[in-house]
Coordinates of C-alpha atoms in Angstrom, one line a residue:
M1 CA 2.4 49.7 64.4
G2 CA -0.5 47.3 63.8
K3 CA -2.0 48.6 60.6
S4 CA -2.8 45.1 59.3
R5 CA -4.3 44.0 62.5
L6 CA -6.6 46.9 62.7
A7 CA -7.7 46.5 59.3
I8 CA -8.4 42.9 59.8
E9 CA -10.6 43.9 62.8
I10 CA -12.5 46.5 60.8
A11 CA -13.0 44.1 58.0
M12 CA -14.3 41.3 60.5
D13 CA -16.7 43.9 61.9
A14 CA -18.0 44.9 58.5
A15 CA -18.4 41.1 57.4
A16 CA -20.3 40.5 60.8
A17 CA -22.6 43.2 59.9
G18 CA -23.4 41.6 56.6
R19 CA -21.1 43.6 54.2
E20 CA -19.1 42.0 51.5
V21 CA -15.3 42.1 52.4
A22 CA -12.3 41.1 50.6
F23 CA -8.5 41.3 51.7
A24 CA -5.6 41.6 49.4
A25 CA -2.3 41.2 51.1
L26 CA 0.6 42.9 49.1
E27 CA 3.4 42.2 51.3
S28 CA 5.0 39.4 49.3
I29 CA 4.9 41.2 45.9
T30 CA 7.6 43.2 44.5
H31 CA 6.2 44.6 41.3
A32 CA 3.4 47.3 41.1
D33 CA 2.1 45.4 38.0
R34 CA 1.2 42.4 40.1
V35 CA -1.1 44.4 42.4
I36 CA -4.0 43.8 40.1
T37 CA -3.4 39.9 40.3
V38 CA -3.6 39.9 44.0
I39 CA -6.8 42.2 44.1
A40 CA -8.4 39.9 41.6
R41 CA -7.7 36.8 43.5
A42 CA -9.0 38.6 46.8
L43 CA -12.3 39.3 45.0
D44 CA -12.3 35.7 43.5
V45 CA -12.0 37.1 39.8
R46 CA -10.6 34.5 37.5
D47 CA -7.9 35.4 34.8
P48 CA -8.7 32.9 31.8
G49 CA -6.9 35.4 29.6
D50 CA -9.9 36.6 27.4
R51 CA -9.7 40.2 28.6
P52 CA -7.5 42.6 30.6
L53 CA -7.8 41.5 34.2
E54 CA -8.1 45.2 35.2
D55 CA -11.3 45.4 33.2
K56 CA -12.7 42.3 34.7
V57 CA -12.1 43.5 38.2
V58 CA -13.9 46.8 37.5
D59 CA -16.8 44.9 36.0
A60 CA -16.8 42.4 39.0
V61 CA -17.2 45.3 41.6
A62 CA -19.5 47.6 39.7
G63 CA -22.5 48.2 41.6
R64 CA -21.4 46.0 44.5
D65 CA -21.2 47.4 48.1
V66 CA -17.7 45.9 48.9
L67 CA -15.0 46.7 51.5
L68 CA -11.6 46.0 49.9
V69 CA -8.8 46.0 52.2
V70 CA -5.4 46.5 50.4
D71 CA -2.8 45.7 52.9
N72 CA 1.0 47.0 52.8
M73 CA 0.9 49.3 50.0
E74 CA 3.9 51.2 50.8
H75 CA 6.3 49.4 48.3
V76 CA 4.1 49.4 45.4
L77 CA 2.9 53.0 45.3
A78 CA 3.1 53.0 41.5
A79 CA -0.1 51.0 41.6
A80 CA -2.1 54.0 43.2
P81 CA -3.7 54.9 39.8
L82 CA -5.3 51.3 39.7
L83 CA -7.0 52.0 43.1
V84 CA -8.1 55.2 41.8
R85 CA -9.8 53.7 38.9
L86 CA -11.5 51.1 40.9
V87 CA -13.2 53.6 43.4
S88 CA -14.0 55.8 40.4
E89 CA -15.7 53.4 38.2
A90 CA -17.4 51.4 41.2
P91 CA -19.1 54.1 43.3
R92 CA -20.1 51.6 46.1
L93 CA -16.7 50.1 46.5
Q94 CA -14.6 51.2 49.4
L95 CA -11.0 50.8 49.9
L96 CA -9.1 50.5 53.2
V97 CA -5.5 50.8 52.5
T98 CA -2.6 50.2 54.9
S99 CA 0.7 51.8 54.2
R100 CA 3.6 53.5 55.7
T101 CA 3.4 56.1 53.1
A102 CA 0.4 58.1 51.9
L103 CA -0.8 57.4 48.4
R104 CA -1.3 61.2 47.6
V105 CA -4.5 60.9 45.7
R106 CA -7.6 63.1 45.9
A107 CA -9.9 60.4 47.1
E108 CA -7.7 59.4 49.9
R109 CA -8.7 60.0 53.7
R110 CA -5.8 59.3 56.0
Y111 CA -6.0 58.0 59.4
Q112 CA -2.6 58.2 61.3
L113 CA -2.2 55.2 63.6
E114 CA -0.4 56.0 66.8
P115 CA 1.3 53.5 69.3
L116 CA -0.5 51.8 72.0
E117 CA -0.8 53.7 75.4
V118 CA 1.9 53.0 77.8
P119 CA 1.7 53.2 81.5
V120 CA 3.3 56.1 83.5
P121 CA 6.5 55.4 85.5
D122 CA 5.7 53.9 89.0
A123 CA 2.2 52.9 87.8
G124 CA 0.6 50.3 90.2
T125 CA -0.9 47.0 88.9
D126 CA -4.5 48.2 88.4
E127 CA -3.3 51.4 86.7
A128 CA -0.9 49.5 84.6
T129 CA -3.4 46.9 83.3
R130 CA -5.6 49.8 81.9
A131 CA -2.7 50.6 79.5
S132 CA -3.5 48.9 76.1
S133 CA 0.3 48.1 75.6
V134 CA 0.3 46.2 78.9
V135 CA -3.0 44.3 77.9
L136 CA -1.3 43.2 74.8
F137 CA 1.8 42.1 76.6
I138 CA -0.2 40.0 79.0
E139 CA -2.3 38.5 76.2
R140 CA 0.9 37.3 74.2
A141 CA 2.7 36.3 77.4
V142 CA -0.2 34.0 78.4
A143 CA -0.5 32.6 75.0
V144 CA 3.0 31.1 75.3
E145 CA 3.1 30.7 79.1
P146 CA -0.5 30.2 80.4
A147 CA 0.7 30.5 84.0
F148 CA 1.9 34.1 83.5
R149 CA 0.2 37.0 85.5
L150 CA 0.9 40.5 86.2
T151 CA 1.8 40.9 89.8
P152 CA 3.1 43.6 92.0
A153 CA 6.6 42.0 91.6
N154 CA 6.6 42.2 87.8
V155 CA 4.5 45.1 87.0
A156 CA 7.2 47.6 87.0
A157 CA 9.3 45.6 84.5
V158 CA 6.4 45.0 82.2
A159 CA 5.6 48.6 82.2
A160 CA 9.2 49.5 81.5
I161 CA 9.2 47.1 78.6
C162 CA 6.3 48.7 77.1
R163 CA 7.7 52.3 77.6
A164 CA 11.1 51.1 76.1
L165 CA 9.3 49.9 73.0
D166 CA 7.3 53.0 72.5
G167 CA 4.0 51.1 72.6
M168 CA 4.6 49.4 69.3
P169 CA 2.5 46.3 69.1
L170 CA 4.9 43.9 67.1
A171 CA 7.8 44.8 69.4
I172 CA 5.7 44.1 72.5
E173 CA 4.6 40.8 71.1
L174 CA 8.2 39.8 70.3
A175 CA 9.3 40.7 73.7
A176 CA 6.3 39.0 75.6
A177 CA 6.9 35.8 73.6
R178 CA 10.1 35.4 75.7
V179 CA 8.4 34.9 79.0
R180 CA 8.6 31.2 78.6
T181 CA 12.3 31.3 79.3
L182 CA 12.8 34.7 80.8
T183 CA 11.3 36.8 83.7
P184 CA 10.0 40.3 82.8
D185 CA 13.1 41.8 84.6
Q186 CA 15.5 39.5 82.6
I187 CA 13.7 40.6 79.4
L188 CA 14.0 44.3 80.3
T189 CA 17.7 44.0 81.0
R190 CA 18.6 42.3 77.7
L191 CA 16.2 44.6 76.0
D192 CA 17.7 47.7 77.3
S193 CA 21.2 46.5 76.1
A194 CA 19.9 45.8 72.7
L195 CA 18.1 49.2 72.5
T196 CA 21.2 50.9 73.8
L197 CA 23.0 50.0 70.8
L198 CA 20.5 52.1 68.7
A199 CA 22.9 55.0 69.2
N200 CA 25.3 53.3 66.6
G201 CA 22.3 52.4 64.3
A202 CA 20.7 53.9 61.2
R203 CA 20.1 57.5 62.5
D204 CA 18.0 58.2 59.2
L205 CA 15.3 56.0 60.5
P206 CA 12.5 57.2 62.8
E207 CA 13.2 56.3 66.4
R208 CA 10.3 53.8 66.7
Q209 CA 11.3 52.1 63.5
R210 CA 14.7 51.5 64.7
A211 CA 13.6 50.3 68.1
L212 CA 11.3 47.8 66.2
G213 CA 14.1 46.7 64.0
R214 CA 16.5 46.2 67.0
T215 CA 13.7 44.3 68.9
I216 CA 13.3 41.9 66.0
E217 CA 17.1 41.5 65.9
W218 CA 17.2 41.1 69.8
S219 CA 14.5 38.4 69.5
A220 CA 16.3 36.7 66.8
D221 CA 19.7 36.8 68.9
L222 CA 18.0 34.7 71.7
L223 CA 17.4 31.8 69.3
D224 CA 19.5 28.9 69.4
P225 CA 21.8 28.4 66.4
Q226 CA 19.6 25.9 64.7
T227 CA 16.6 28.0 65.0
R228 CA 18.3 31.1 64.0
R229 CA 19.5 29.2 60.8
A230 CA 15.8 28.2 60.1
L231 CA 14.7 31.8 60.5
A232 CA 17.3 32.8 57.9
A233 CA 16.4 30.1 55.5
L234 CA 12.6 30.8 55.8
S235 CA 13.3 34.3 54.3
V236 CA 13.2 32.8 50.8
F237 CA 9.4 32.1 51.1
S238 CA 7.0 34.5 49.7
G239 CA 3.6 34.5 51.5
T240 CA 2.0 31.4 52.9
F241 CA 3.9 28.1 53.0
S242 CA 3.1 24.5 54.1
V243 CA 5.0 22.6 56.7
A244 CA 6.1 20.2 54.0
S245 CA 7.7 23.0 51.8
A246 CA 9.4 24.4 54.9
E247 CA 10.9 21.0 56.0
R248 CA 12.5 20.5 52.5
V249 CA 14.0 23.9 52.5
L250 CA 15.2 23.7 56.1
L251 CA 16.7 20.4 55.5
E252 CA 18.6 21.6 52.6
A253 CA 19.7 24.7 54.6
G254 CA 21.3 22.2 57.2
V255 CA 18.6 22.5 59.9
E256 CA 18.5 19.2 61.8
D257 CA 14.9 19.3 63.1
P258 CA 12.8 21.4 60.9
Y259 CA 9.7 20.8 62.9
A260 CA 11.3 21.9 66.3
A261 CA 12.8 24.9 64.6
L262 CA 9.5 25.8 63.1
E263 CA 7.5 25.6 66.4
A264 CA 10.2 27.7 68.2
L265 CA 10.0 30.4 65.7
V266 CA 6.1 30.4 66.1
D267 CA 6.5 30.5 69.9
A268 CA 8.8 33.5 69.5
S269 CA 6.2 35.3 67.3
L270 CA 8.8 35.4 64.4
V271 CA 6.5 33.2 62.2
S272 CA 2.8 33.1 62.2
R273 CA 0.6 30.1 61.8
G274 CA -2.8 29.7 60.4
H275 CA -5.2 27.0 59.5
P276 CA -6.8 27.6 56.0
G277 CA -8.9 24.4 55.7
A278 CA -7.3 21.3 57.2
T279 CA -3.7 22.3 56.3
P280 CA -1.6 24.3 58.8
A281 CA -0.1 27.2 57.0
F282 CA 2.9 29.5 58.1
R283 CA 4.1 32.8 56.9
L284 CA 6.7 35.6 58.0
L285 CA 5.7 39.1 58.6
A286 CA 7.2 41.5 56.0
L287 CA 9.4 43.2 58.6
V288 CA 10.6 39.9 60.0
R289 CA 11.3 38.4 56.6
R290 CA 13.3 41.5 55.7
Y291 CA 15.4 41.2 58.7
S292 CA 16.0 37.4 58.4
A293 CA 17.1 37.8 54.9
T294 CA 20.1 39.8 56.2
L295 CA 21.1 36.8 58.4
L296 CA 22.4 35.1 55.3
E297 CA 25.6 36.2 53.5
P298 CA 25.2 36.3 49.6
D299 CA 27.0 33.0 49.1
E300 CA 25.0 31.5 51.7
R301 CA 21.7 32.5 50.3
D302 CA 22.2 30.5 46.9
R303 CA 21.6 27.1 49.0
P304 CA 18.0 27.8 50.5
V305 CA 16.9 29.7 47.4
A306 CA 17.9 26.7 45.2
A307 CA 16.0 24.4 47.7
W308 CA 12.9 26.8 47.5
I309 CA 13.0 26.8 43.9
G310 CA 13.6 23.0 43.7
T311 CA 10.8 22.5 46.3
Y312 CA 8.1 24.2 44.1
R313 CA 9.3 22.6 40.8
A314 CA 9.0 19.2 42.6
L315 CA 5.6 20.1 43.9
A316 CA 4.5 21.3 40.4
H317 CA 5.6 18.0 38.8
E318 CA 3.9 15.9 41.5
A319 CA 0.8 18.0 41.2
A320 CA 0.6 17.3 37.2
D321 CA -0.3 13.7 37.9
G322 CA -2.3 14.3 41.1
L323 CA -4.6 16.8 39.6
R324 CA -5.7 14.3 37.1
G325 CA -7.0 11.7 39.7
P326 CA -9.2 11.2 42.7
M327 CA -7.1 13.7 44.8
Q328 CA -7.9 16.6 42.5
L329 CA -9.7 18.6 45.0
E330 CA -7.0 18.1 47.7
W331 CA -4.3 19.1 45.3
L332 CA -6.0 22.2 44.1
G333 CA -6.3 23.4 47.8
R334 CA -2.5 22.5 48.3
L335 CA -1.6 24.7 45.4
E336 CA -3.9 27.5 46.1
L337 CA -2.4 27.7 49.7
E338 CA 1.1 28.1 48.3
S339 CA 0.0 30.2 45.2
E340 CA 2.2 33.2 46.0
N341 CA 5.3 31.0 46.3
L342 CA 4.5 29.1 43.1
A343 CA 4.2 32.7 41.2
S344 CA 7.3 34.0 42.9
V345 CA 9.3 30.8 41.7
M346 CA 8.1 31.4 38.1
R347 CA 9.4 35.0 38.5
A348 CA 12.7 33.9 39.8
L349 CA 13.3 31.5 37.0
L350 CA 12.5 34.1 34.3
D351 CA 14.7 36.7 36.0
R352 CA 17.6 34.2 36.2
G353 CA 17.1 33.4 32.4
D354 CA 16.4 29.7 33.3
L355 CA 13.8 29.6 30.5
D356 CA 13.7 25.9 29.9
A357 CA 12.9 25.2 33.6
A358 CA 10.3 28.1 33.5
A359 CA 8.5 26.6 30.7
E360 CA 8.5 23.1 32.1
Y361 CA 7.3 24.4 35.3
A362 CA 4.4 26.2 33.7
W363 CA 3.5 22.9 31.8
S364 CA 3.4 20.8 35.0
L365 CA 0.9 23.4 36.5
Y366 CA -1.2 23.4 33.4
L367 CA -4.4 21.9 34.9
Y368 CA -4.2 24.0 38.1
L369 CA -3.7 27.2 36.0
W370 CA -6.8 26.3 34.0
I371 CA -9.1 25.5 36.9
G372 CA -7.8 28.3 39.0
G373 CA -8.2 30.9 36.5
Y374 CA -4.6 31.8 35.9
L375 CA -4.1 31.4 32.3
G376 CA -3.9 35.1 31.6
L377 CA -1.1 35.2 34.0
V378 CA 0.8 32.3 32.4
Q379 CA 0.2 33.7 29.0
A380 CA 2.0 36.8 30.1
W381 CA 4.8 34.7 31.5
M382 CA 5.3 32.7 28.3
T383 CA 5.1 35.7 26.1
E384 CA 7.8 37.4 28.2
L385 CA 9.8 34.1 28.0
L386 CA 9.7 34.0 24.1
E387 CA 10.6 37.7 24.1
Q388 CA 13.5 37.4 26.5
A389 CA 14.9 34.5 24.5
D390 CA 15.0 36.6 21.3
R391 CA 16.2 39.8 22.9
A392 CA 19.0 38.3 25.0
G393 CA 19.9 35.5 22.6
I394 CA 19.1 32.7 25.0
R395 CA 18.8 29.3 23.5
V396 CA 15.5 27.8 24.4
G397 CA 15.0 24.0 24.0
S398 CA 12.6 22.7 21.5
H399 CA 10.2 21.4 24.2
A400 CA 10.4 24.6 26.2
R401 CA 9.4 26.5 23.0
A402 CA 6.6 24.5 22.2
I403 CA 5.1 25.0 25.7
A404 CA 5.7 28.9 25.5
L405 CA 4.2 28.9 21.9
Y406 CA 1.2 26.9 23.1
Y407 CA 0.3 29.2 26.1
A408 CA 1.0 32.4 24.2
N409 CA -1.2 31.6 21.4
A410 CA -3.9 29.4 22.8
V411 CA -4.6 32.0 25.4
R412 CA -4.3 35.1 23.2
F413 CA -6.8 33.5 21.0
W414 CA -9.5 34.4 23.6
Q415 CA -8.0 37.8 24.0
D416 CA -8.1 39.1 20.4
P417 CA -10.9 37.8 18.1
D418 CA -8.9 39.1 15.2
Y419 CA -5.8 37.2 16.1
D420 CA -5.1 33.9 14.2
P421 CA -3.4 31.5 16.6
V422 CA -3.3 28.6 14.1
P423 CA 0.3 29.3 12.8
G424 CA 1.9 29.6 16.4
L425 CA -0.1 26.5 17.5
V426 CA 1.0 24.6 14.5
S427 CA 4.6 25.4 15.3
S428 CA 3.9 24.4 18.9
S429 CA 2.5 21.0 17.9
D430 CA 5.3 20.3 15.4
L431 CA 8.0 20.9 18.1
F432 CA 6.1 18.8 20.6
H433 CA 6.1 16.0 18.0
A434 CA 9.8 16.6 17.3
T435 CA 10.5 16.1 21.0
G436 CA 8.4 13.0 21.4
D437 CA 5.7 14.5 23.5
G438 CA 2.6 13.3 21.6
S439 CA 0.3 14.5 24.3
G440 CA 1.6 18.0 24.1
A441 CA 1.1 18.0 20.3
A442 CA -2.5 16.6 20.8
L443 CA -3.3 19.3 23.3
A444 CA -2.1 22.0 20.7
G445 CA -4.2 20.2 18.2
V446 CA -7.3 20.7 20.5
S447 CA -6.7 24.5 20.6
I448 CA -6.2 24.3 16.7
G449 CA -9.6 22.8 16.4
L450 CA -11.2 25.3 18.7
A451 CA -9.4 28.1 16.6
H452 CA -11.0 26.8 13.5
L453 CA -14.5 26.7 15.3
A454 CA -14.1 30.4 16.2
R455 CA -12.9 31.9 12.9
V456 CA -14.1 35.4 12.4
D457 CA -15.4 34.7 8.9
G458 CA -17.2 31.6 10.3
P459 CA -16.5 28.2 11.5
D460 CA -14.3 25.9 9.4
L461 CA -15.9 22.5 10.6
P462 CA -13.8 20.0 8.4
A463 CA -10.6 21.5 9.4
A464 CA -11.8 21.6 13.1
V465 CA -12.9 17.9 13.1
H466 CA -9.7 17.0 11.3
A467 CA -7.5 18.7 13.9
L468 CA -9.6 17.1 16.8
E469 CA -9.5 13.5 15.3
N470 CA -5.7 13.8 14.9
S471 CA -5.4 15.1 18.7
L472 CA -7.5 12.0 19.7
A473 CA -5.4 9.7 17.8
D474 CA -2.2 11.1 19.5
F475 CA -3.8 11.0 23.0
R476 CA -4.7 7.3 22.3
A477 CA -1.2 6.4 21.0
H478 CA 0.3 7.9 24.2
D479 CA -2.4 6.3 26.5
D480 CA -3.4 9.8 27.6
A481 CA -6.9 9.1 29.2
W482 CA -7.3 12.8 30.3
G483 CA -6.5 14.2 26.8
Q484 CA -8.8 11.6 25.1
A485 CA -11.7 12.7 27.3
M486 CA -11.2 16.3 26.4
A487 CA -11.0 15.6 22.6
L488 CA -14.0 13.5 22.6
V489 CA -16.1 16.2 24.4
M490 CA -15.0 18.8 21.7
L491 CA -15.9 16.2 18.9
G492 CA -19.2 15.5 20.5
R493 CA -20.1 19.1 20.6
I494 CA -19.6 19.4 16.8
D495 CA -21.7 16.4 16.4
L496 CA -24.5 17.9 18.4
A497 CA -24.4 21.1 16.5
A498 CA -24.7 19.1 13.4
G499 CA -27.6 17.1 14.7
S500 CA -25.8 13.7 15.1
I501 CA -27.1 13.3 18.5
E502 CA -26.5 9.5 19.0
R503 CA -23.0 9.8 17.8
A504 CA -22.5 12.8 20.2
R505 CA -24.0 10.6 23.0
A506 CA -21.5 7.9 22.3
R507 CA -18.5 10.3 22.4
F508 CA -19.7 11.7 25.8
E509 CA -20.2 8.3 27.4
D510 CA -16.6 7.3 26.4
S511 CA -15.3 10.7 27.8
Y512 CA -17.2 10.0 31.0
A513 CA -15.8 6.5 31.2
L514 CA -12.3 7.7 30.8
A515 CA -12.6 10.5 33.3
A516 CA -14.5 8.2 35.9
A517 CA -11.8 5.6 35.7
Q518 CA -9.2 8.2 36.7
G519 CA -11.7 9.7 39.3
E520 CA -10.7 13.2 37.7
R521 CA -13.8 15.2 38.7
L522 CA -13.4 18.1 36.3
G523 CA -13.4 15.7 33.4
I524 CA -16.4 14.0 34.9
V525 CA -18.3 17.2 35.1
I526 CA -17.6 18.4 31.6
A527 CA -18.6 15.0 30.1
Q528 CA -21.7 14.8 32.3
N529 CA -23.0 18.2 31.3
H530 CA -22.5 17.4 27.7
R531 CA -24.1 13.9 28.1
G532 CA -27.0 15.4 29.7
W533 CA -27.6 17.9 26.7
S534 CA -27.3 14.8 24.3
K535 CA -30.1 13.1 26.4
V536 CA -32.3 16.4 26.6
L537 CA -32.1 16.9 22.8
A538 CA -33.1 13.3 22.3
G539 CA -36.3 13.8 24.4
D540 CA -34.9 12.3 27.6
L541 CA -35.4 15.1 29.9
A542 CA -35.3 13.2 33.2
G543 CA -32.0 11.8 32.2
G544 CA -30.6 15.1 31.3
I545 CA -31.7 16.6 34.7
H546 CA -29.9 13.7 36.5
D547 CA -26.6 14.3 34.7
F548 CA -26.9 18.3 35.2
A549 CA -27.6 17.9 38.7
E550 CA -24.6 15.6 39.6
G551 CA -22.4 17.7 37.5
L552 CA -23.4 20.9 39.3
D553 CA -22.9 19.3 42.7
T554 CA -19.4 18.3 41.8
S555 CA -18.6 21.7 40.5
L556 CA -19.8 23.3 43.7
A557 CA -17.6 20.8 45.6
L558 CA -14.6 21.7 43.4
G559 CA -15.3 25.5 43.6
H560 CA -15.0 25.4 39.9
D561 CA -16.9 28.7 38.8
E562 CA -17.2 28.0 35.1
G563 CA -18.6 24.6 35.9
I564 CA -21.2 26.1 38.2
A565 CA -22.0 28.5 35.6
Y566 CA -22.4 25.8 33.0
G567 CA -24.7 23.8 35.4
L568 CA -26.9 26.9 36.0
E569 CA -27.2 27.3 32.3
A570 CA -28.0 23.7 31.9
F571 CA -31.0 24.2 34.1
V572 CA -31.9 27.3 32.1
G573 CA -32.7 25.0 29.4
V574 CA -34.4 22.4 31.3
R575 CA -36.8 24.9 32.9
A576 CA -37.4 26.6 29.4
A577 CA -38.2 23.2 27.9
Q578 CA -40.7 22.6 30.8
G579 CA -42.3 26.1 29.9
D580 CA -41.2 27.9 33.2
A581 CA -40.0 31.3 31.8
A582 CA -39.6 32.9 35.2
T583 CA -37.4 30.2 36.6
A584 CA -35.4 29.8 33.4
G585 CA -34.8 33.7 33.4
R586 CA -33.8 33.8 37.0
L587 CA -31.4 31.1 36.6
L588 CA -29.8 32.7 33.5
G589 CA -29.5 36.1 35.4
A590 CA -27.7 34.2 38.4
A591 CA -25.4 32.6 35.8
L592 CA -24.6 35.9 34.2
R593 CA -24.0 37.4 37.5
L594 CA -21.5 34.8 38.4
R595 CA -19.5 35.0 35.1
R596 CA -19.4 38.7 35.6
L597 CA -18.2 38.5 39.2
K598 CA -15.7 35.8 38.6
G599 CA -14.4 37.1 35.3
I600 CA -14.8 33.9 33.5
L601 CA -15.3 33.3 29.9
N602 CA -18.5 34.1 28.5
P603 CA -20.3 31.0 26.7
G604 CA -19.5 30.3 23.2
A605 CA -21.7 30.9 20.2
F606 CA -23.8 27.6 20.2
E607 CA -24.8 27.1 23.8
F608 CA -27.6 24.7 24.0
Y609 CA -30.0 26.4 26.5
T610 CA -30.5 29.1 24.0
V611 CA -32.7 27.0 21.8
P612 CA -35.4 26.3 24.4
L613 CA -35.2 29.8 25.7
Q614 CA -35.8 31.2 22.1
G615 CA -38.7 29.0 21.8
L616 CA -40.3 30.8 24.9
R617 CA -39.4 34.1 23.4
D618 CA -41.0 33.0 20.1
A619 CA -44.2 32.1 22.1
G620 CA -44.5 35.8 23.4
R621 CA -42.9 35.4 26.7
G622 CA -39.8 37.4 26.2
D623 CA -40.8 40.2 28.7
E624 CA -41.3 37.6 31.4
I625 CA -37.8 36.2 30.7
D626 CA -36.2 39.6 30.8
R627 CA -37.9 40.6 34.1
A628 CA -36.7 37.3 35.7
V629 CA -33.2 37.8 34.2
A630 CA -33.0 41.1 35.9
E631 CA -34.0 39.6 39.2
G632 CA -31.4 36.9 38.9
L633 CA -28.7 39.3 38.1
E634 CA -29.1 40.3 41.8
L635 CA -28.9 36.8 43.2
P636 CA -25.9 34.6 44.4
V637 CA -25.7 31.1 43.3
E638 CA -26.9 29.9 46.7
A639 CA -30.2 31.8 46.2
V640 CA -31.1 29.9 43.0
L641 CA -30.2 26.4 44.0
D642 CA -33.7 25.7 45.1
D643 CA -34.9 26.7 41.6
V644 CA -32.4 23.8 40.2
R645 CA -33.6 21.3 42.7
A646 CA -37.3 21.9 42.3
E647 CA -39.0 19.0 40.5

């Protein structure tokens, strides 16, 4: 009926008027419990696993004037209480929900969307062109055949097509897409034949919905066998997919020319194409996907599904190396574009009980899940994996169990301060060692070190240093430069906290050199930020500013929110050291706002900027700082960048 299209237009108008807008598309999810994940992603709220995601979203929208579009809600109505909570606890949040079924909640105000206006029989050209259904037909026809015009010779057929389709926008688009090969009279003749078959169709469906379903079927029937095979195979995708992913699945499904088939499906309006960034992206509308899935017999579906799973497992494996090199930014964009499929493949692996493959898949995506803020989601996946293995008696390989134990314990550590993750992480490390994965064991050791530093009864520095030194040795033994860089930073932080500034500086320099040699930007940023603090604490303020500025610029380019927050906080310390209480407070407020909006981890107990800031408070400038913090809490990052760049 055009619900999504109307919602998009409303959202665009609101955005053009300066209002904050977010769009959560639910068509590709199958479980109500995933609605919060999609909404969080739409609002750019990260899930590092430290708190329930629903609470993070509530905090992120509290006090903000946001229009949140929730599209295609009808199949996940069980999530309606989540929407009620959001509007109840965030009074300025407004939800625009599209659904074929009412939510039936008290806050709901319904707007029933009607079909487009159709021309009366025997309408002339001028009168017909005033009908919105005809306007849409002409617009879509010209898009595929620029020479098309509405004329006295074809106006009757076009008007009859629009009437036959009851003014339903999607059905009209599908019919109009055929003017490249058929005249309006030919379209009408074939369409009438197809719609006549409705008499034998599902009579429990509304007439318009049966007409739409039959129009989709009619449009698919006009495809050549190869393109029809391609449409069926593409039904395995969930959400947006790239041309490279489509090619692999289509080739495996026996489509000889995937590019030609994809282009034909776009021309027929059965597949939509967009351009997020520089990469073309494709997706099937939910109704088209539902129909195209019926084109495959159960025994035929296994082949494209296996190709789809294999495509994303291979993509994850390739990304594991790509994310650690100079193409990190490009890989992050590619994975984010296909994030719905990445998540759906994990769901498929778990549902099939293919637990070893699920764990290895999650391990390949480690860096993406960390940078993208999906650790809370993977922690839930791996906890489910372990529970499923125990409940169903499924044997899980040692390496897969090591991975699952790592995620389940390392992330839960941030969720529950009373939870002791060390036993689970030690088991993970031992299993990694037993399978010859020294880098995996070393990464588990880094988390063990962090757990010792964050003990409820106080940090155990010797135990933390021991775990981190062992991890560094393992990373070195396996020539894992990325892991070495991470371990060196953690050891350097402990050195700084202990007052060993020069030793810390040497570790940060080594970490920076390792990351720079790989071209791995996140590692460079982390090392730079810490090296900057070692310079500042040694009295080299100018050197620290240089490192902080470069690191912040790189984090902005990466879109890495946590790196941006740490960069702003570094300049809190710089401005505080310079005696500028107002700017320091404003930057701190902006950093706190960013952390709240994005749902990213709060800083740890020993953040270095607190020392010079406390010095200003001790000097009696606390009220000035607090006023500036309140000002900064209302400012986006862009509004305080001049405070960072000021000399």
